[in-house]
Amino acid sequence: MSELNGYLNIYKEKGMTSHDVVFKARQILHTKKIGHTGTLDPNAQGVLVLCVGKATKAVEYLNDLDKVYEAEILFGQETDTCDCTGTVTAEAPVSFTREEFLKALEFFKGDSMQVPPIYSALKINGRKLYDYARAGEKVEIPPRPIQISRIEAIETDELPYKARFIVECSKGTYIRSLCRDIGKKLGTVACMGDLYRKRVGDFRIENALHLSQLKNLMLVGRAQGFFHEPEYALEKFRMVTANRQGSRFLRSGNRLYQWNAIEDFESYEDSEILRLYDQEEFVGIGRFCAGEEPYVQPIKMF
């Protein structure tokens, strides 16, 4: 069987860690070269994109893709993890209207600063935040910029005790923190209940494979048909193509200048990430470097 390369849209089941999914996928696909993008908590489920083979080189670029979640918010209790699996740290009465809830959601649309939950894998001073939490140590968690492009309620019948909403957001957004902050905005406390990741970039939940399905596809030799090519998730980046003269330079990982590239360099911006092509074949990722003699520097070759 030929080497497997590309992205797999996997449905992470509730109760599994993202690392569990990678471990099982390695067994199914008989390869160690697998990574994942955008960790999902064990209590969450939905889209987890796996990068297999050469596609592991693009993991950092997939992390930048926008994501869509369906979340349950539970009012009246706050927990140390900001979700329903944690230890209750505060309780408060709830008495707000549906209209006030909708207005609170709208408040969080756009650019803002968010404080991540202490039970997370983010590092401060070289240590993961959950290490501080488990050791009972206090640590200052600086807020980080996030962007929410869409947020809307989808179930409100059980307000003011619980509701469900859809949110489309940038990388680095913690839905657990968002639920906590919505509670504060409404003058009470809240935590996250169920969480479904519905989309990562163009990878959608309705097309996601369960691990059991992937195993069956491998047994009948059809798994390759469900892989997306390495450039699939990089379409947001513009392209630059080597001409015949530039082909051997690019294939060797050397710079492309205007004389050995097809596209006009005038349109590129300094430090812009570009997809690299030799004729019609995708071969890597590069960075444009402006200056007296502009060039494209390959940074990842596939």
CSV table of C-alpha atoms in Angstrom, one decimal:
chain,number,residue,atom,x,y,z
A,1,MET,CA,0.0,0.0,0.0
A,2,SER,CA,1.3,3.5,-0.9
A,3,GLU,CA,2.1,5.9,1.9
A,4,LEU,CA,-0.9,7.7,3.3
A,5,ASN,CA,-0.7,11.5,3.2
A,6,GLY,CA,-3.2,14.2,3.9
A,7,TYR,CA,-5.9,15.3,6.3
A,8,LEU,CA,-8.6,13.1,7.9
A,9,ASN,CA,-11.8,14.6,9.2
A,10,ILE,CA,-12.4,12.4,12.3
A,11,TYR,CA,-15.4,12.5,14.7
A,12,LYS,CA,-14.0,12.6,18.2
A,13,GLU,CA,-16.4,10.8,20.6
A,14,LYS,CA,-17.3,12.0,24.0
A,15,GLY,CA,-15.0,10.6,26.8
A,16,MET,CA,-11.9,10.3,24.5
A,17,THR,CA,-9.0,12.7,24.6
A,18,SER,CA,-7.6,14.1,21.4
A,19,HIS,CA,-4.4,12.0,22.1
A,20,ASP,CA,-6.6,8.9,22.4
A,21,VAL,CA,-7.8,9.5,18.8
A,22,VAL,CA,-4.3,10.0,17.5
A,23,PHE,CA,-3.1,6.8,19.3
A,24,LYS,CA,-6.0,4.7,17.8
A,25,ALA,CA,-5.6,6.2,14.3
A,26,ARG,CA,-1.9,5.3,14.4
A,27,GLN,CA,-2.9,1.7,15.1
A,28,ILE,CA,-5.5,1.7,12.3
A,29,LEU,CA,-3.4,3.4,9.7
A,30,HIS,CA,-0.2,1.6,10.6
A,31,THR,CA,1.8,4.8,10.8
A,32,LYS,CA,3.3,6.9,13.6
A,33,LYS,CA,3.4,10.1,11.6
A,34,ILE,CA,0.0,11.6,12.7
A,35,GLY,CA,-0.8,14.8,14.5
A,36,HIS,CA,-4.0,16.7,15.3
A,37,THR,CA,-5.1,20.3,15.2
A,38,GLY,CA,-7.1,22.1,17.8
A,39,THR,CA,-7.4,19.9,21.0
A,40,LEU,CA,-10.9,19.0,22.1
A,41,ASP,CA,-11.5,18.3,25.8
A,42,PRO,CA,-12.6,14.8,26.7
A,43,ASN,CA,-16.2,15.9,27.4
A,44,ALA,CA,-16.4,17.5,24.0
A,45,GLN,CA,-17.1,15.8,20.7
A,46,GLY,CA,-17.1,16.6,17.0
A,47,VAL,CA,-14.6,17.5,14.3
A,48,LEU,CA,-10.9,16.7,15.0
A,49,VAL,CA,-8.7,17.1,12.0
A,50,LEU,CA,-5.8,14.6,11.8
A,51,CYS,CA,-2.7,15.4,9.7
A,52,VAL,CA,-1.1,12.2,8.3
A,53,GLY,CA,2.3,11.7,6.7
A,54,LYS,CA,3.6,14.8,4.9
A,55,ALA,CA,0.5,16.8,6.0
A,56,THR,CA,2.0,16.9,9.5
A,57,LYS,CA,4.1,19.7,8.2
A,58,ALA,CA,1.1,21.9,7.9
A,59,VAL,CA,-0.3,21.4,11.4
A,60,GLU,CA,0.5,25.0,12.5
A,61,TYR,CA,-1.3,26.5,9.6
A,62,LEU,CA,-4.5,24.4,10.3
A,63,ASN,CA,-4.6,25.7,13.8
A,64,ASP,CA,-5.3,29.2,12.4
A,65,LEU,CA,-8.6,28.0,10.8
A,66,ASP,CA,-11.9,29.4,12.2
A,67,LYS,CA,-14.1,27.0,14.1
A,68,VAL,CA,-17.8,26.6,14.7
A,69,TYR,CA,-19.2,25.2,17.9
A,70,GLU,CA,-22.6,24.3,19.3
A,71,ALA,CA,-22.4,24.8,23.1
A,72,GLU,CA,-24.7,24.2,26.1
A,73,ILE,CA,-24.5,26.8,28.8
A,74,LEU,CA,-25.6,26.0,32.4
A,75,PHE,CA,-26.5,28.9,34.7
A,76,GLY,CA,-26.2,29.0,38.5
A,77,GLN,CA,-23.0,27.2,39.1
A,78,GLU,CA,-19.3,28.1,38.4
A,79,THR,CA,-16.6,25.4,38.3
A,80,ASP,CA,-12.8,25.4,38.5
A,81,THR,CA,-12.6,23.9,34.9
A,82,CYS,CA,-15.4,26.3,33.6
A,83,ASP,CA,-17.4,23.2,32.5
A,84,CYS,CA,-19.7,20.7,34.1
A,85,THR,CA,-17.0,18.2,34.8
A,86,GLY,CA,-15.2,20.4,37.3
A,87,THR,CA,-15.6,21.1,41.0
A,88,VAL,CA,-18.2,23.7,41.9
A,89,THR,CA,-16.5,26.9,43.1
A,90,ALA,CA,-19.5,29.3,43.3
A,91,GLU,CA,-23.3,29.3,43.1
A,92,ALA,CA,-25.6,32.2,42.4
A,93,PRO,CA,-29.3,32.7,41.7
A,94,VAL,CA,-30.5,33.2,38.1
A,95,SER,CA,-33.2,35.7,37.1
A,96,PHE,CA,-32.8,37.1,33.6
A,97,THR,CA,-35.1,37.1,30.6
A,98,ARG,CA,-34.6,35.5,27.1
A,99,GLU,CA,-34.1,39.0,25.7
A,100,GLU,CA,-31.3,39.8,28.2
A,101,PHE,CA,-29.7,36.5,27.3
A,102,LEU,CA,-29.8,37.3,23.5
A,103,LYS,CA,-28.4,40.8,24.3
A,104,ALA,CA,-25.6,39.2,26.3
A,105,LEU,CA,-24.6,36.9,23.4
A,106,GLU,CA,-24.5,39.9,21.0
A,107,PHE,CA,-22.2,41.7,23.4
A,108,PHE,CA,-19.5,39.1,22.8
A,109,LYS,CA,-19.6,39.4,19.0
A,110,GLY,CA,-16.5,40.9,17.4
A,111,ASP,CA,-13.0,41.4,18.8
A,112,SER,CA,-12.4,41.1,22.5
A,113,MET,CA,-9.9,39.9,25.1
A,114,GLN,CA,-10.5,36.6,26.9
A,115,VAL,CA,-8.9,35.0,29.9
A,116,PRO,CA,-8.3,31.3,29.3
A,117,PRO,CA,-9.4,28.7,31.9
A,118,ILE,CA,-6.7,27.6,34.3
A,119,TYR,CA,-7.4,24.0,33.4
A,120,SER,CA,-5.9,24.3,29.9
A,121,ALA,CA,-2.6,23.3,28.2
A,122,LEU,CA,-1.5,26.9,27.6
A,123,LYS,CA,2.0,27.6,29.1
A,124,ILE,CA,3.0,30.4,31.4
A,125,ASN,CA,6.7,30.5,32.5
A,126,GLY,CA,7.3,27.2,30.8
A,127,ARG,CA,4.5,25.3,32.7
A,128,LYS,CA,1.1,24.3,31.5
A,129,LEU,CA,-1.8,26.1,33.3
A,130,TYR,CA,-3.3,22.8,34.5
A,131,ASP,CA,-0.1,22.0,36.3
A,132,TYR,CA,-0.5,25.1,38.4
A,133,ALA,CA,-4.2,24.2,39.0
A,134,ARG,CA,-3.4,20.6,40.1
A,135,ALA,CA,-0.7,21.9,42.4
A,136,GLY,CA,-3.0,24.4,43.9
A,137,GLU,CA,-0.7,27.3,42.9
A,138,LYS,CA,-2.1,30.7,41.9
A,139,VAL,CA,-0.9,32.2,38.6
A,140,GLU,CA,-1.7,35.4,36.7
A,141,ILE,CA,-3.4,34.5,33.4
A,142,PRO,CA,-3.1,37.3,30.9
A,143,PRO,CA,-6.1,37.8,28.5
A,144,ARG,CA,-5.7,37.0,24.9
A,145,PRO,CA,-7.3,38.5,21.8
A,146,ILE,CA,-10.1,36.5,20.2
A,147,GLN,CA,-12.7,37.2,17.5
A,148,ILE,CA,-16.2,35.9,17.4
A,149,SER,CA,-17.8,36.4,14.0
A,150,ARG,CA,-21.1,34.8,14.7
A,151,ILE,CA,-23.0,33.9,17.9
A,152,GLU,CA,-26.7,33.1,18.2
A,153,ALA,CA,-29.0,31.2,20.4
A,154,ILE,CA,-30.6,27.9,19.1
A,155,GLU,CA,-32.4,26.6,22.2
A,156,THR,CA,-33.8,28.9,24.9
A,157,ASP,CA,-36.9,27.0,26.2
A,158,GLU,CA,-35.1,26.1,29.5
A,159,LEU,CA,-33.9,29.6,30.4
A,160,PRO,CA,-32.8,30.9,32.8
A,161,TYR,CA,-31.2,27.6,33.8
A,162,LYS,CA,-29.8,26.4,30.5
A,163,ALA,CA,-29.6,27.2,26.8
A,164,ARG,CA,-27.7,26.3,23.6
A,165,PHE,CA,-26.0,28.5,21.2
A,166,ILE,CA,-23.8,28.5,18.1
A,167,VAL,CA,-20.5,30.3,17.9
A,168,GLU,CA,-18.1,30.9,15.0
A,169,CYS,CA,-14.8,32.0,16.3
A,170,SER,CA,-11.1,32.5,15.7
A,171,LYS,CA,-8.3,30.2,17.0
A,172,GLY,CA,-7.5,30.4,20.7
A,173,THR,CA,-11.1,31.0,21.7
A,174,TYR,CA,-12.2,28.9,24.7
A,175,ILE,CA,-15.9,28.2,24.8
A,176,ARG,CA,-15.6,27.3,28.4
A,177,SER,CA,-14.4,30.8,29.2
A,178,LEU,CA,-17.1,32.3,27.0
A,179,CYS,CA,-19.8,30.5,29.0
A,180,ARG,CA,-18.2,31.7,32.2
A,181,ASP,CA,-18.1,35.3,30.9
A,182,ILE,CA,-21.7,35.2,29.6
A,183,GLY,CA,-22.8,34.2,33.1
A,184,LYS,CA,-21.0,37.2,34.5
A,185,LYS,CA,-22.5,39.5,31.9
A,186,LEU,CA,-26.0,38.4,33.1
A,187,GLY,CA,-25.1,39.0,36.8
A,188,THR,CA,-24.8,35.3,37.7
A,189,VAL,CA,-22.4,32.4,37.2
A,190,ALA,CA,-22.3,29.8,34.5
A,191,CYS,CA,-20.3,26.9,33.1
A,192,MET,CA,-20.3,24.9,29.9
A,193,GLY,CA,-22.3,21.7,29.5
A,194,ASP,CA,-22.1,19.7,26.2
A,195,LEU,CA,-19.9,20.9,23.4
A,196,TYR,CA,-19.9,19.9,19.7
A,197,ARG,CA,-17.3,21.2,17.3
A,198,LYS,CA,-19.3,21.5,14.1
A,199,ARG,CA,-16.6,22.8,11.7
A,200,VAL,CA,-12.9,23.5,11.4
A,201,GLY,CA,-12.3,25.5,8.3
A,202,ASP,CA,-14.0,23.5,5.6
A,203,PHE,CA,-14.0,20.2,7.6
A,204,ARG,CA,-17.6,19.7,8.7
A,205,ILE,CA,-19.1,17.4,11.2
A,206,GLU,CA,-21.5,15.8,8.7
A,207,ASN,CA,-18.5,14.5,6.8
A,208,ALA,CA,-16.5,13.3,9.8
A,209,LEU,CA,-15.5,9.7,10.1
A,210,HIS,CA,-15.8,7.7,13.3
A,211,LEU,CA,-12.7,5.6,14.1
A,212,SER,CA,-14.8,2.5,13.6
A,213,GLN,CA,-15.6,3.6,10.1
A,214,LEU,CA,-12.0,4.4,9.4
A,215,LYS,CA,-11.0,0.9,10.6
A,216,ASN,CA,-13.5,-0.7,8.2
A,217,LEU,CA,-12.3,1.4,5.3
A,218,MET,CA,-8.7,0.3,5.9
A,219,LEU,CA,-9.8,-3.3,6.0
A,220,VAL,CA,-11.4,-3.0,2.5
A,221,GLY,CA,-8.6,-0.8,1.1
A,222,ARG,CA,-10.8,2.3,0.7
A,223,ALA,CA,-9.3,4.7,3.3
A,224,GLN,CA,-7.2,6.7,0.9
A,225,GLY,CA,-10.4,8.0,-0.8
A,226,PHE,CA,-11.3,9.9,2.4
A,227,PHE,CA,-8.0,11.8,2.7
A,228,HIS,CA,-7.8,15.4,1.7
A,229,GLU,CA,-4.6,16.5,-0.2
A,230,PRO,CA,-2.0,18.4,1.8
A,231,GLU,CA,-2.9,21.7,0.1
A,232,TYR,CA,-6.7,21.3,0.9
A,233,ALA,CA,-6.6,23.3,4.1
A,234,LEU,CA,-4.2,25.9,2.8
A,235,GLU,CA,-6.4,27.5,0.2
A,236,LYS,CA,-6.6,30.8,2.2
A,237,PHE,CA,-3.0,31.4,1.2
A,238,ARG,CA,-2.2,32.7,-2.2
A,239,MET,CA,0.0,30.8,-4.6
A,240,VAL,CA,3.3,31.3,-6.4
A,241,THR,CA,4.4,29.0,-9.2
A,242,ALA,CA,7.9,28.3,-10.4
A,243,ASN,CA,8.5,28.6,-14.1
A,244,ARG,CA,10.7,26.1,-16.0
A,245,GLN,CA,13.8,27.9,-14.9
A,246,GLY,CA,12.7,27.9,-11.3
A,247,SER,CA,11.6,24.3,-11.1
A,248,ARG,CA,14.9,22.9,-10.0
A,249,PHE,CA,15.5,25.7,-7.6
A,250,LEU,CA,12.2,25.2,-5.9
A,251,ARG,CA,12.5,21.4,-5.8
A,252,SER,CA,15.9,21.9,-4.0
A,253,GLY,CA,14.3,24.2,-1.4
A,254,ASN,CA,16.0,27.3,-2.8
A,255,ARG,CA,14.5,30.8,-3.2
A,256,LEU,CA,12.2,31.9,-6.0
A,257,TYR,CA,12.9,35.3,-7.5
A,258,GLN,CA,10.7,37.2,-10.0
A,259,TRP,CA,12.7,35.9,-12.9
A,260,ASN,CA,12.0,32.2,-12.1
A,261,ALA,CA,8.4,32.6,-11.0
A,262,ILE,CA,5.2,33.1,-12.9
A,263,GLU,CA,3.1,35.4,-10.7
A,264,ASP,CA,3.9,39.1,-10.4
A,265,PHE,CA,5.6,39.8,-7.0
A,266,GLU,CA,4.1,43.3,-6.8
A,267,SER,CA,0.9,41.9,-5.4
A,268,TYR,CA,2.5,40.1,-2.4
A,269,GLU,CA,3.0,41.6,1.0
A,270,ASP,CA,6.2,41.2,3.1
A,271,SER,CA,6.1,38.0,5.3
A,272,GLU,CA,3.0,36.7,3.5
A,273,ILE,CA,2.7,32.9,3.6
A,274,LEU,CA,2.3,31.4,0.1
A,275,ARG,CA,1.5,28.0,-1.4
A,276,LEU,CA,4.4,26.8,-3.6
A,277,TYR,CA,3.7,25.1,-6.9
A,278,ASP,CA,6.0,23.5,-9.5
A,279,GLN,CA,3.8,23.8,-12.6
A,280,GLU,CA,0.5,22.5,-11.3
A,281,GLU,CA,1.9,20.4,-8.5
A,282,PHE,CA,1.8,21.6,-4.9
A,283,VAL,CA,5.2,21.2,-3.4
A,284,GLY,CA,5.3,23.3,-0.2
A,285,ILE,CA,4.8,26.5,1.7
A,286,GLY,CA,6.9,29.6,1.5
A,287,ARG,CA,7.2,33.2,2.9
A,288,PHE,CA,7.5,36.3,0.7
A,289,CYS,CA,10.4,38.6,1.6
A,290,ALA,CA,10.2,42.1,0.3
A,291,GLY,CA,13.2,44.3,-0.3
A,292,GLU,CA,15.5,45.6,-3.1
A,293,GLU,CA,15.3,42.1,-4.7
A,294,PRO,CA,12.1,40.4,-3.5
A,295,TYR,CA,12.1,36.6,-3.2
A,296,VAL,CA,10.0,33.7,-1.8
A,297,GLN,CA,11.8,31.6,0.8
A,298,PRO,CA,10.5,28.0,1.0
A,299,ILE,CA,9.8,27.0,4.6
A,300,LYS,CA,8.1,23.7,4.3
A,301,MET,CA,8.6,21.3,1.4
A,302,PHE,CA,6.2,18.5,0.8
